[in-house]
Amino acid sequence: MTLSVPGLPAPLASGRREGQGPLLVYLHGLGCAASSDWPPVAEAPALKGRASLWLDLPGFGLSPRPHDFGYDLREVASFLAAALSQEPVALIGHSMGGTLALLLAEELVRRGTPPEALILAEPNLRAEDAVGSKRAAAMREEDFVAQWPAWVAESEGHYRRTVEQADPVAFHRSARSLVHEGRGLIPRLASLPVAHRGYILGGRSDANTHETARQVAEAGIPVVALERSGHGFSEDDPIGFAQAIAQLLDAETSSRR
């Protein structure tokens, strides 16, 4: 199925499961695809039966990849807010999708329709969180596009399969926006008037990510660690990822209203 989003140049590839509770909206990471990452998580016992929607963002997965589009995350967040403000939603974002989810939550708050939850799995919140995105953003677009086959070849496992689906122009422009937007965000996350907020950490992730998680916890936001997972939660431990999401969704309110 597809989802028409006012302002975006073409409908986004999407999938939806009907069910109970607020609509869980899943936003994927840089080079990933929600169409392959989210279904195994949505169908896991901890989340089965909950309403969910997943979107392949412009330029990724099965969605269109126009080259006359800027792929600016703040702009994408604004467009998505217009499409998602008609029903209660809980935002779940991985990596770049987590940064986008935070921007989207801020936009929904401005519109008077805050999400019921904001669950972030290792998003870019500090400048130190940028790794692959920083490498890509440091290159000129034409050079990055020329080196795209080598970039894909460096990727491994499930991630390589989704990177192969991505458009290099979309990847590069998204990476530049992510590096720009994904810094200094912990205070903004802590101040959001959202009832349920949480951060999911991969136990095998690097020291910089663990430091981000420490600062998030210090800001009063619940952190759940998945010891068997690295950054690729959907591939490494989809069952545990679903359990962590459910735990944070069902926790007592974490909002500082």
PDB file of C-alpha atoms in Angstrom:
ATOM      1  CA  MET A   1       0.000   0.000   0.000  1.00  0.00           C
ATOM      2  CA  THR A   2       1.010   3.644  -0.240  1.00  0.00           C
ATOM      3  CA  LEU A   3       0.418   6.719   1.880  1.00  0.00           C
ATOM      4  CA  SER A   4      -0.113  10.123   0.290  1.00  0.00           C
ATOM      5  CA  VAL A   5       1.617  12.836   2.311  1.00  0.00           C
ATOM      6  CA  PRO A   6       0.714  16.421   1.371  1.00  0.00           C
ATOM      7  CA  GLY A   7       3.872  18.248   0.312  1.00  0.00           C
ATOM      8  CA  LEU A   8       5.859  15.171  -0.666  1.00  0.00           C
ATOM      9  CA  PRO A   9       6.307  14.694  -4.419  1.00  0.00           C
ATOM     10  CA  ALA A  10       4.865  11.161  -4.497  1.00  0.00           C
ATOM     11  CA  PRO A  11       3.084   8.695  -2.184  1.00  0.00           C
ATOM     12  CA  LEU A  12       5.278   6.709   0.206  1.00  0.00           C
ATOM     13  CA  ALA A  13       5.431   2.933   0.257  1.00  0.00           C
ATOM     14  CA  SER A  14       3.849   1.865   3.509  1.00  0.00           C
ATOM     15  CA  GLY A  15       2.212  -0.964   5.396  1.00  0.00           C
ATOM     16  CA  ARG A  16      -0.392  -1.009   8.110  1.00  0.00           C
ATOM     17  CA  ARG A  17      -1.651  -3.476  10.702  1.00  0.00           C
ATOM     18  CA  GLU A  18      -4.997  -2.762  12.290  1.00  0.00           C
ATOM     19  CA  GLY A  19      -5.201  -3.259  16.032  1.00  0.00           C
ATOM     20  CA  GLN A  20      -5.593  -1.667  19.417  1.00  0.00           C
ATOM     21  CA  GLY A  21      -4.176   1.455  20.997  1.00  0.00           C
ATOM     22  CA  PRO A  22      -2.547   4.482  19.423  1.00  0.00           C
ATOM     23  CA  LEU A  23      -1.134   3.909  15.954  1.00  0.00           C
ATOM     24  CA  LEU A  24       2.540   2.909  16.254  1.00  0.00           C
ATOM     25  CA  VAL A  25       4.322   4.838  13.492  1.00  0.00           C
ATOM     26  CA  TYR A  26       7.741   3.374  12.678  1.00  0.00           C
ATOM     27  CA  LEU A  27      10.437   5.534  11.044  1.00  0.00           C
ATOM     28  CA  HIS A  28      13.574   3.817   9.767  1.00  0.00           C
ATOM     29  CA  GLY A  29      17.249   4.697   9.771  1.00  0.00           C
ATOM     30  CA  LEU A  30      19.577   6.024   7.077  1.00  0.00           C
ATOM     31  CA  GLY A  31      19.858   3.444   4.308  1.00  0.00           C
ATOM     32  CA  CYS A  32      17.234   1.216   5.923  1.00  0.00           C
ATOM     33  CA  ALA A  33      13.691   0.355   4.841  1.00  0.00           C
ATOM     34  CA  ALA A  34      10.721   0.116   7.171  1.00  0.00           C
ATOM     35  CA  SER A  35       9.073  -2.348   4.796  1.00  0.00           C
ATOM     36  CA  SER A  36      11.691  -4.943   5.752  1.00  0.00           C
ATOM     37  CA  ASP A  37      12.735  -3.753   9.233  1.00  0.00           C
ATOM     38  CA  TRP A  38       9.388  -3.293  10.966  1.00  0.00           C
ATOM     39  CA  PRO A  39       7.091  -6.263  10.139  1.00  0.00           C
ATOM     40  CA  PRO A  40       9.130  -8.812  12.173  1.00  0.00           C
ATOM     41  CA  VAL A  41       8.989  -6.428  15.147  1.00  0.00           C
ATOM     42  CA  ALA A  42       5.291  -5.596  14.757  1.00  0.00           C
ATOM     43  CA  GLU A  43       4.434  -9.301  14.604  1.00  0.00           C
ATOM     44  CA  ALA A  44       6.483 -10.193  17.692  1.00  0.00           C
ATOM     45  CA  PRO A  45       4.398 -11.313  20.700  1.00  0.00           C
ATOM     46  CA  ALA A  46       4.996  -8.114  22.688  1.00  0.00           C
ATOM     47  CA  LEU A  47       3.458  -5.885  19.994  1.00  0.00           C
ATOM     48  CA  LYS A  48       1.141  -8.240  18.134  1.00  0.00           C
ATOM     49  CA  GLY A  49      -2.405  -6.880  18.093  1.00  0.00           C
ATOM     50  CA  ARG A  50      -1.371  -3.229  18.275  1.00  0.00           C
ATOM     51  CA  ALA A  51      -2.166  -0.899  15.388  1.00  0.00           C
ATOM     52  CA  SER A  52       0.962   0.035  13.454  1.00  0.00           C
ATOM     53  CA  LEU A  53       2.063   1.898  10.341  1.00  0.00           C
ATOM     54  CA  TRP A  54       5.456   1.779   8.719  1.00  0.00           C
ATOM     55  CA  LEU A  55       6.777   4.090   6.024  1.00  0.00           C
ATOM     56  CA  ASP A  56       9.654   3.858   3.586  1.00  0.00           C
ATOM     57  CA  LEU A  57      10.884   7.450   3.633  1.00  0.00           C
ATOM     58  CA  PRO A  58      11.478   9.259   0.322  1.00  0.00           C
ATOM     59  CA  GLY A  59      14.459   7.780  -1.491  1.00  0.00           C
ATOM     60  CA  PHE A  60      14.554   4.557   0.545  1.00  0.00           C
ATOM     61  CA  GLY A  61      13.055   1.092   0.345  1.00  0.00           C
ATOM     62  CA  LEU A  62      10.180   0.933  -2.107  1.00  0.00           C
ATOM     63  CA  SER A  63       9.344   4.650  -2.050  1.00  0.00           C
ATOM     64  CA  PRO A  64       9.953   7.062  -4.951  1.00  0.00           C
ATOM     65  CA  ARG A  65      13.310   8.840  -5.088  1.00  0.00           C
ATOM     66  CA  PRO A  66      12.929  12.228  -6.795  1.00  0.00           C
ATOM     67  CA  HIS A  67      16.146  14.177  -7.351  1.00  0.00           C
ATOM     68  CA  ASP A  68      14.337  17.533  -7.243  1.00  0.00           C
ATOM     69  CA  PHE A  69      13.547  17.004  -3.541  1.00  0.00           C
ATOM     70  CA  GLY A  70      15.816  18.276  -0.771  1.00  0.00           C
ATOM     71  CA  TYR A  71      15.403  15.377   1.726  1.00  0.00           C
ATOM     72  CA  ASP A  72      15.604  17.854   4.605  1.00  0.00           C
ATOM     73  CA  LEU A  73      14.490  16.083   7.786  1.00  0.00           C
ATOM     74  CA  ARG A  74      12.753  19.104   9.265  1.00  0.00           C
ATOM     75  CA  GLU A  75      10.749  19.536   6.064  1.00  0.00           C
ATOM     76  CA  VAL A  76       9.854  15.838   5.974  1.00  0.00           C
ATOM     77  CA  ALA A  77       8.735  16.073   9.615  1.00  0.00           C
ATOM     78  CA  SER A  78       6.434  18.965   8.771  1.00  0.00           C
ATOM     79  CA  PHE A  79       4.862  17.061   5.879  1.00  0.00           C
ATOM     80  CA  LEU A  80       4.394  13.915   7.976  1.00  0.00           C
ATOM     81  CA  ALA A  81       2.805  15.902  10.801  1.00  0.00           C
ATOM     82  CA  ALA A  82       0.079  17.078   8.446  1.00  0.00           C
ATOM     83  CA  ALA A  83      -0.664  13.481   7.469  1.00  0.00           C
ATOM     84  CA  LEU A  84      -0.510  11.996  10.986  1.00  0.00           C
ATOM     85  CA  SER A  85      -2.394  14.546  13.068  1.00  0.00           C
ATOM     86  CA  GLN A  86      -5.837  12.985  12.537  1.00  0.00           C
ATOM     87  CA  GLU A  87      -5.544  10.114  15.045  1.00  0.00           C
ATOM     88  CA  PRO A  88      -3.576   9.261  18.201  1.00  0.00           C
ATOM     89  CA  VAL A  89      -0.050   8.117  17.332  1.00  0.00           C
ATOM     90  CA  ALA A  90       3.012   6.755  19.107  1.00  0.00           C
ATOM     91  CA  LEU A  91       6.254   7.481  17.261  1.00  0.00           C
ATOM     92  CA  ILE A  92       9.015   4.873  17.124  1.00  0.00           C
ATOM     93  CA  GLY A  93      12.226   5.822  15.358  1.00  0.00           C
ATOM     94  CA  HIS A  94      15.503   4.032  14.735  1.00  0.00           C
ATOM     95  CA  SER A  95      18.745   5.947  14.122  1.00  0.00           C
ATOM     96  CA  MET A  96      17.958   8.692  11.551  1.00  0.00           C
ATOM     97  CA  GLY A  97      14.306   7.780  12.002  1.00  0.00           C
ATOM     98  CA  GLY A  98      14.651   8.545  15.706  1.00  0.00           C
ATOM     99  CA  THR A  99      15.970  12.021  14.992  1.00  0.00           C
ATOM    100  CA  LEU A 100      13.141  12.490  12.499  1.00  0.00           C
ATOM    101  CA  ALA A 101      10.641  11.193  15.083  1.00  0.00           C
ATOM    102  CA  LEU A 102      11.812  13.834  17.569  1.00  0.00           C
ATOM    103  CA  LEU A 103      11.404  16.592  14.962  1.00  0.00           C
ATOM    104  CA  LEU A 104       7.996  15.169  14.069  1.00  0.00           C
ATOM    105  CA  ALA A 105       6.950  15.083  17.727  1.00  0.00           C
ATOM    106  CA  GLU A 106       7.923  18.736  18.101  1.00  0.00           C
ATOM    107  CA  GLU A 107       5.851  19.602  15.038  1.00  0.00           C
ATOM    108  CA  LEU A 108       2.846  17.664  16.338  1.00  0.00           C
ATOM    109  CA  VAL A 109       3.138  19.461  19.680  1.00  0.00           C
ATOM    110  CA  ARG A 110       3.134  22.804  17.857  1.00  0.00           C
ATOM    111  CA  ARG A 111      -0.041  21.737  16.052  1.00  0.00           C
ATOM    112  CA  GLY A 112      -1.732  20.869  19.335  1.00  0.00           C
ATOM    113  CA  THR A 113      -1.772  17.115  18.648  1.00  0.00           C
ATOM    114  CA  PRO A 114       1.214  15.710  20.586  1.00  0.00           C
ATOM    115  CA  PRO A 115       2.034  12.032  20.132  1.00  0.00           C
ATOM    116  CA  GLU A 116       1.134   9.692  22.963  1.00  0.00           C
ATOM    117  CA  ALA A 117       4.658   8.272  22.974  1.00  0.00           C
ATOM    118  CA  LEU A 118       8.109   8.890  21.523  1.00  0.00           C
ATOM    119  CA  ILE A 119      10.392   5.838  21.574  1.00  0.00           C
ATOM    120  CA  LEU A 120      13.865   6.324  20.102  1.00  0.00           C
ATOM    121  CA  ALA A 121      16.325   3.549  19.268  1.00  0.00           C
ATOM    122  CA  GLU A 122      19.828   5.036  19.123  1.00  0.00           C
ATOM    123  CA  PRO A 123      18.922   8.239  17.273  1.00  0.00           C
ATOM    124  CA  ASN A 124      21.399  11.008  16.513  1.00  0.00           C
ATOM    125  CA  LEU A 125      21.006  13.306  19.515  1.00  0.00           C
ATOM    126  CA  ARG A 126      24.615  14.511  19.870  1.00  0.00           C
ATOM    127  CA  ALA A 127      27.201  15.379  17.225  1.00  0.00           C
ATOM    128  CA  GLU A 128      29.180  12.344  18.396  1.00  0.00           C
ATOM    129  CA  ASP A 129      26.350  10.037  17.299  1.00  0.00           C
ATOM    130  CA  ALA A 130      27.059  10.739  13.619  1.00  0.00           C
ATOM    131  CA  VAL A 131      29.259   8.018  12.109  1.00  0.00           C
ATOM    132  CA  GLY A 132      28.243   6.838   8.640  1.00  0.00           C
ATOM    133  CA  SER A 133      26.169   9.960   8.100  1.00  0.00           C
ATOM    134  CA  LYS A 134      29.174  12.145   8.929  1.00  0.00           C
ATOM    135  CA  ARG A 135      31.350  10.288   6.423  1.00  0.00           C
ATOM    136  CA  ALA A 136      28.746  10.676   3.702  1.00  0.00           C
ATOM    137  CA  ALA A 137      27.989  14.312   4.488  1.00  0.00           C
ATOM    138  CA  ALA A 138      31.676  15.241   4.298  1.00  0.00           C
ATOM    139  CA  MET A 139      31.729  14.345   0.594  1.00  0.00           C
ATOM    140  CA  ARG A 140      30.421  16.391  -2.308  1.00  0.00           C
ATOM    141  CA  GLU A 141      27.186  14.951  -3.656  1.00  0.00           C
ATOM    142  CA  GLU A 142      28.625  14.101  -7.069  1.00  0.00           C
ATOM    143  CA  ASP A 143      31.614  12.354  -5.485  1.00  0.00           C
ATOM    144  CA  PHE A 144      29.378  10.372  -3.151  1.00  0.00           C
ATOM    145  CA  VAL A 145      27.165   9.259  -6.041  1.00  0.00           C
ATOM    146  CA  ALA A 146      30.235   8.183  -8.022  1.00  0.00           C
ATOM    147  CA  GLN A 147      31.467   6.108  -5.063  1.00  0.00           C
ATOM    148  CA  TRP A 148      28.052   4.637  -4.268  1.00  0.00           C
ATOM    149  CA  PRO A 149      28.886   1.096  -5.489  1.00  0.00           C
ATOM    150  CA  ALA A 150      31.882   1.002  -3.136  1.00  0.00           C
ATOM    151  CA  TRP A 151      29.727   2.364  -0.291  1.00  0.00           C
ATOM    152  CA  VAL A 152      27.177  -0.392  -0.831  1.00  0.00           C
ATOM    153  CA  ALA A 153      29.932  -3.008  -0.984  1.00  0.00           C
ATOM    154  CA  GLU A 154      31.172  -1.915   2.468  1.00  0.00           C
ATOM    155  CA  SER A 155      27.769  -2.647   4.003  1.00  0.00           C
ATOM    156  CA  GLU A 156      27.028  -6.056   5.482  1.00  0.00           C
ATOM    157  CA  GLY A 157      24.146  -8.427   6.146  1.00  0.00           C
ATOM    158  CA  HIS A 158      20.576  -7.220   6.151  1.00  0.00           C
ATOM    159  CA  TYR A 159      21.700  -3.593   6.028  1.00  0.00           C
ATOM    160  CA  ARG A 160      23.442  -4.152   2.721  1.00  0.00           C
ATOM    161  CA  ARG A 161      20.191  -5.394   1.192  1.00  0.00           C
ATOM    162  CA  THR A 162      18.343  -2.241   2.225  1.00  0.00           C
ATOM    163  CA  VAL A 163      21.203   0.061   1.202  1.00  0.00           C
ATOM    164  CA  GLU A 164      21.040  -1.522  -2.248  1.00  0.00           C
ATOM    165  CA  GLN A 165      17.424  -0.319  -2.435  1.00  0.00           C
ATOM    166  CA  ALA A 166      18.325   3.251  -1.477  1.00  0.00           C
ATOM    167  CA  ASP A 167      19.004   6.105  -3.864  1.00  0.00           C
ATOM    168  CA  PRO A 168      22.495   7.627  -3.449  1.00  0.00           C
ATOM    169  CA  VAL A 169      21.278  11.215  -3.883  1.00  0.00           C
ATOM    170  CA  ALA A 170      18.580  10.687  -1.257  1.00  0.00           C
ATOM    171  CA  PHE A 171      21.105   9.016   1.050  1.00  0.00           C
ATOM    172  CA  HIS A 172      23.617  11.851   0.761  1.00  0.00           C
ATOM    173  CA  ARG A 173      21.101  14.670   1.219  1.00  0.00           C
ATOM    174  CA  SER A 174      19.480  12.850   4.136  1.00  0.00           C
ATOM    175  CA  ALA A 175      22.907  12.318   5.719  1.00  0.00           C
ATOM    176  CA  ARG A 176      23.743  16.012   5.443  1.00  0.00           C
ATOM    177  CA  SER A 177      20.446  16.958   7.055  1.00  0.00           C
ATOM    178  CA  LEU A 178      20.936  14.351   9.786  1.00  0.00           C
ATOM    179  CA  VAL A 179      24.380  15.689  10.691  1.00  0.00           C
ATOM    180  CA  HIS A 180      22.950  19.208  10.837  1.00  0.00           C
ATOM    181  CA  GLU A 181      19.837  18.363  12.864  1.00  0.00           C
ATOM    182  CA  GLY A 182      21.137  15.531  15.052  1.00  0.00           C
ATOM    183  CA  ARG A 183      23.002  17.481  17.714  1.00  0.00           C
ATOM    184  CA  GLY A 184      22.070  19.223  20.942  1.00  0.00           C
ATOM    185  CA  LEU A 185      18.776  17.341  21.061  1.00  0.00           C
ATOM    186  CA  ILE A 186      18.804  15.771  24.532  1.00  0.00           C
ATOM    187  CA  PRO A 187      17.437  18.904  26.274  1.00  0.00           C
ATOM    188  CA  ARG A 188      14.727  19.164  23.619  1.00  0.00           C
ATOM    189  CA  LEU A 189      13.797  15.518  24.104  1.00  0.00           C
ATOM    190  CA  ALA A 190      13.669  15.998  27.875  1.00  0.00           C
ATOM    191  CA  SER A 191      11.379  19.024  27.618  1.00  0.00           C
ATOM    192  CA  LEU A 192       8.824  17.544  25.214  1.00  0.00           C
ATOM    193  CA  PRO A 193       5.297  17.321  26.688  1.00  0.00           C
ATOM    194  CA  VAL A 194       4.842  13.692  25.643  1.00  0.00           C
ATOM    195  CA  ALA A 195       3.462  11.182  28.131  1.00  0.00           C
ATOM    196  CA  HIS A 196       5.773   8.274  27.287  1.00  0.00           C
ATOM    197  CA  ARG A 197       9.342   8.830  26.179  1.00  0.00           C
ATOM    198  CA  GLY A 198      12.137   6.320  26.047  1.00  0.00           C
ATOM    199  CA  TYR A 199      15.517   5.402  24.584  1.00  0.00           C
ATOM    200  CA  ILE A 200      16.584   1.927  23.452  1.00  0.00           C
ATOM    201  CA  LEU A 201      20.295   1.077  23.564  1.00  0.00           C
ATOM    202  CA  GLY A 202      22.102  -1.807  21.938  1.00  0.00           C
ATOM    203  CA  GLY A 203      24.377  -3.496  24.441  1.00  0.00           C
ATOM    204  CA  ARG A 204      26.953  -4.129  21.694  1.00  0.00           C
ATOM    205  CA  SER A 205      26.919  -0.542  20.426  1.00  0.00           C
ATOM    206  CA  ASP A 206      29.981   1.707  20.663  1.00  0.00           C
ATOM    207  CA  ALA A 207      31.158   3.853  23.556  1.00  0.00           C
ATOM    208  CA  ASN A 208      29.807   7.098  22.092  1.00  0.00           C
ATOM    209  CA  THR A 209      26.312   5.607  21.900  1.00  0.00           C
ATOM    210  CA  HIS A 210      26.556   4.368  25.493  1.00  0.00           C
ATOM    211  CA  GLU A 211      27.553   7.884  26.542  1.00  0.00           C
ATOM    212  CA  THR A 212      24.515   9.302  24.744  1.00  0.00           C
ATOM    213  CA  ALA A 213      22.310   6.794  26.581  1.00  0.00           C
ATOM    214  CA  ARG A 214      23.898   7.808  29.890  1.00  0.00           C
ATOM    215  CA  GLN A 215      23.120  11.472  29.224  1.00  0.00           C
ATOM    216  CA  VAL A 216      19.567  10.610  28.177  1.00  0.00           C
ATOM    217  CA  ALA A 217      19.031   8.693  31.432  1.00  0.00           C
ATOM    218  CA  GLU A 218      20.565  11.567  33.394  1.00  0.00           C
ATOM    219  CA  ALA A 219      17.947  13.844  31.788  1.00  0.00           C
ATOM    220  CA  GLY A 220      15.225  11.679  33.335  1.00  0.00           C
ATOM    221  CA  ILE A 221      14.257   9.654  30.275  1.00  0.00           C
ATOM    222  CA  PRO A 222      13.907   5.865  30.678  1.00  0.00           C
ATOM    223  CA  VAL A 223      16.571   3.793  28.904  1.00  0.00           C
ATOM    224  CA  VAL A 224      16.198   0.101  28.048  1.00  0.00           C
ATOM    225  CA  ALA A 225      19.286  -1.856  26.953  1.00  0.00           C
ATOM    226  CA  LEU A 226      19.185  -4.898  24.667  1.00  0.00           C
ATOM    227  CA  GLU A 227      22.320  -6.819  25.544  1.00  0.00           C
ATOM    228  CA  ARG A 228      22.214  -9.091  22.478  1.00  0.00           C
ATOM    229  CA  SER A 229      21.829  -6.257  19.987  1.00  0.00           C
ATOM    230  CA  GLY A 230      24.050  -3.762  18.280  1.00  0.00           C
ATOM    231  CA  HIS A 231      22.707  -0.825  16.281  1.00  0.00           C
ATOM    232  CA  GLY A 232      20.669  -3.070  13.960  1.00  0.00           C
ATOM    233  CA  PHE A 233      17.850  -3.918  16.384  1.00  0.00           C
ATOM    234  CA  SER A 234      15.449  -5.394  13.825  1.00  0.00           C
ATOM    235  CA  GLU A 235      18.113  -7.778  12.560  1.00  0.00           C
ATOM    236  CA  ASP A 236      19.924  -8.545  15.815  1.00  0.00           C
ATOM    237  CA  ASP A 237      16.985  -9.061  18.194  1.00  0.00           C
ATOM    238  CA  PRO A 238      13.513  -8.267  16.799  1.00  0.00           C
ATOM    239  CA  ILE A 239      11.758 -10.056  19.673  1.00  0.00           C
ATOM    240  CA  GLY A 240      13.726  -8.136  22.290  1.00  0.00           C
ATOM    241  CA  PHE A 241      13.255  -4.900  20.340  1.00  0.00           C
ATOM    242  CA  ALA A 242       9.481  -5.400  20.445  1.00  0.00           C
ATOM    243  CA  GLN A 243       9.629  -6.156  24.180  1.00  0.00           C
ATOM    244  CA  ALA A 244      11.626  -2.977  24.838  1.00  0.00           C
ATOM    245  CA  ILE A 245       9.168  -0.873  22.841  1.00  0.00           C
ATOM    246  CA  ALA A 246       6.210  -2.404  24.686  1.00  0.00           C
ATOM    247  CA  GLN A 247       7.908  -1.857  28.058  1.00  0.00           C
ATOM    248  CA  LEU A 248       8.408   1.839  27.319  1.00  0.00           C
ATOM    249  CA  LEU A 249       4.931   2.275  25.853  1.00  0.00           C
ATOM    250  CA  ASP A 250       3.306   0.706  28.904  1.00  0.00           C
ATOM    251  CA  ALA A 251       5.483   2.396  31.533  1.00  0.00           C
ATOM    252  CA  GLU A 252       4.100   5.004  33.879  1.00  0.00           C
ATOM    253  CA  THR A 253       4.100   8.488  32.401  1.00  0.00           C
ATOM    254  CA  SER A 254       7.570   9.993  31.925  1.00  0.00           C
ATOM    255  CA  SER A 255       6.446  13.462  30.906  1.00  0.00           C
ATOM    256  CA  ARG A 256       7.595  16.587  32.698  1.00  0.00           C
ATOM    257  CA  ARG A 257       4.549  18.683  31.942  1.00  0.00           C
TER     258      ARG A 257
END
